[in-house]
mmCIF file of C-alpha atoms in Angstrom:
data_model
loop_
_atom_site.group_PDB
_atom_site.id
_atom_site.type_symbol
_atom_site.label_atom_id
_atom_site.label_comp_id
_atom_site.label_asym_id
_atom_site.label_seq_id
_atom_site.Cartn_x
_atom_site.Cartn_y
_atom_site.Cartn_z
ATOM 1 C CA TYR A 113 11.369 -36.637 -6.738
ATOM 2 C CA ALA A 114 9.854 -39.261 -5.088
ATOM 3 C CA THR A 115 6.563 -37.689 -5.072
ATOM 4 C CA GLU A 116 6.472 -37.659 -8.683
ATOM 5 C CA SER A 117 7.703 -40.661 -9.774
ATOM 6 C CA CYS A 118 4.878 -42.029 -7.482
ATOM 7 C CA ARG A 119 2.493 -40.157 -9.424
ATOM 8 C CA ALA A 120 3.893 -41.247 -12.408
ATOM 9 C CA SER A 121 3.908 -44.817 -11.593
ATOM 10 C CA ILE A 122 0.535 -44.447 -10.253
ATOM 11 C CA LYS A 123 -0.854 -43.209 -13.776
ATOM 12 C CA TYR A 124 1.027 -45.877 -15.684
ATOM 13 C CA GLY A 125 -0.366 -48.646 -13.586
ATOM 14 C CA PHE A 126 -4.412 -47.144 -13.708
ATOM 15 C CA ASN A 127 -4.003 -45.831 -17.892
ATOM 16 C CA VAL A 128 -1.265 -48.160 -19.152
ATOM 17 C CA LEU A 129 -1.710 -51.556 -16.959
ATOM 18 C CA LYS A 130 -5.257 -51.157 -16.747
ATOM 19 C CA LEU A 131 -5.120 -52.242 -12.996
ATOM 20 C CA ALA A 132 -8.393 -51.193 -10.941
ATOM 21 C CA THR A 133 -6.172 -51.309 -7.603
ATOM 22 C CA ILE A 134 -2.668 -50.383 -6.632
ATOM 23 C CA TYR A 135 -1.294 -51.376 -3.337
ATOM 24 C CA ALA A 136 1.937 -49.874 -1.597
ATOM 25 C CA HIS A 137 3.501 -50.805 1.641
ATOM 26 C CA THR A 138 6.432 -48.965 3.637
ATOM 27 C CA HIS A 139 8.115 -49.803 7.282
ATOM 28 C CA ILE A 140 6.187 -48.224 9.703
ATOM 29 C CA TYR A 141 8.996 -45.407 11.016
ATOM 30 C CA ASN A 142 9.890 -44.618 7.326
ATOM 31 C CA PHE A 143 7.795 -41.303 7.483
ATOM 32 C CA ASN A 144 9.261 -39.860 4.442
ATOM 33 C CA SER A 145 8.100 -42.458 2.349
ATOM 34 C CA ILE A 146 4.626 -42.692 4.579
ATOM 35 C CA ARG A 147 4.215 -38.867 3.552
ATOM 36 C CA VAL A 148 5.090 -39.792 -0.370
ATOM 37 C CA ILE A 149 2.637 -42.366 -0.157
ATOM 38 C CA GLU A 150 -0.241 -40.492 1.009
ATOM 39 C CA LYS A 151 0.365 -37.171 -0.929
ATOM 40 C CA CYS A 152 -0.119 -39.116 -3.978
ATOM 41 C CA GLY A 153 -3.432 -40.110 -2.528
ATOM 42 C CA LEU A 154 -3.246 -43.591 -1.206
ATOM 43 C CA ASN A 155 -5.292 -44.420 2.073
ATOM 44 C CA PHE A 156 -3.948 -46.591 4.838
ATOM 45 C CA ILE A 157 -5.496 -49.917 5.374
ATOM 46 C CA GLU A 158 -3.502 -51.717 7.968
ATOM 47 C CA GLN A 159 -0.349 -52.796 9.964
ATOM 48 C CA HIS A 160 0.926 -56.314 9.159
ATOM 49 C CA ILE A 161 4.509 -57.929 8.903
ATOM 50 C CA TYR A 162 6.157 -57.732 5.489
ATOM 51 C CA ASP A 163 9.443 -59.465 5.249
ATOM 52 C CA SER A 164 9.722 -60.264 8.881
ATOM 53 C CA MET A 165 9.251 -56.302 9.758
ATOM 54 C CA PRO A 166 6.623 -54.124 10.689
ATOM 55 C CA ALA A 167 4.941 -52.498 7.912
ATOM 56 C CA ASN A 168 1.698 -50.163 6.305
ATOM 57 C CA LEU A 169 -0.229 -51.201 3.685
ATOM 58 C CA TYR A 170 -1.720 -48.700 1.733
ATOM 59 C CA LYS A 171 -4.044 -48.862 -1.450
ATOM 60 C CA ILE A 172 -5.810 -46.532 -4.184
ATOM 61 C CA GLU A 173 -8.539 -47.573 -6.491
ATOM 62 C CA HIS A 174 -8.752 -46.373 -10.387
ATOM 63 C CA SER A 175 -12.136 -44.835 -9.774
ATOM 64 C CA LYS A 176 -10.751 -42.947 -6.784
ATOM 65 C CA PHE A 177 -7.650 -41.609 -8.858
ATOM 66 C CA SER A 178 -7.805 -38.125 -10.110
ATOM 67 C CA LYS A 179 -5.536 -37.490 -13.219
#
């Protein structure tokens, strides 16, 4: 149910909280999370260090979100 939860969170963020952009990050080797994030329409931005660990950063903008 990870994909459904991710999509619901994105929809809530855009429709209820009125966010313009939503970001997500995951460890660079967490392939299951990467698959869910990308399946939900977020795009890879960059690799960075988060909490002393390598991570991928993703984002989706409200204008690119398909309901």
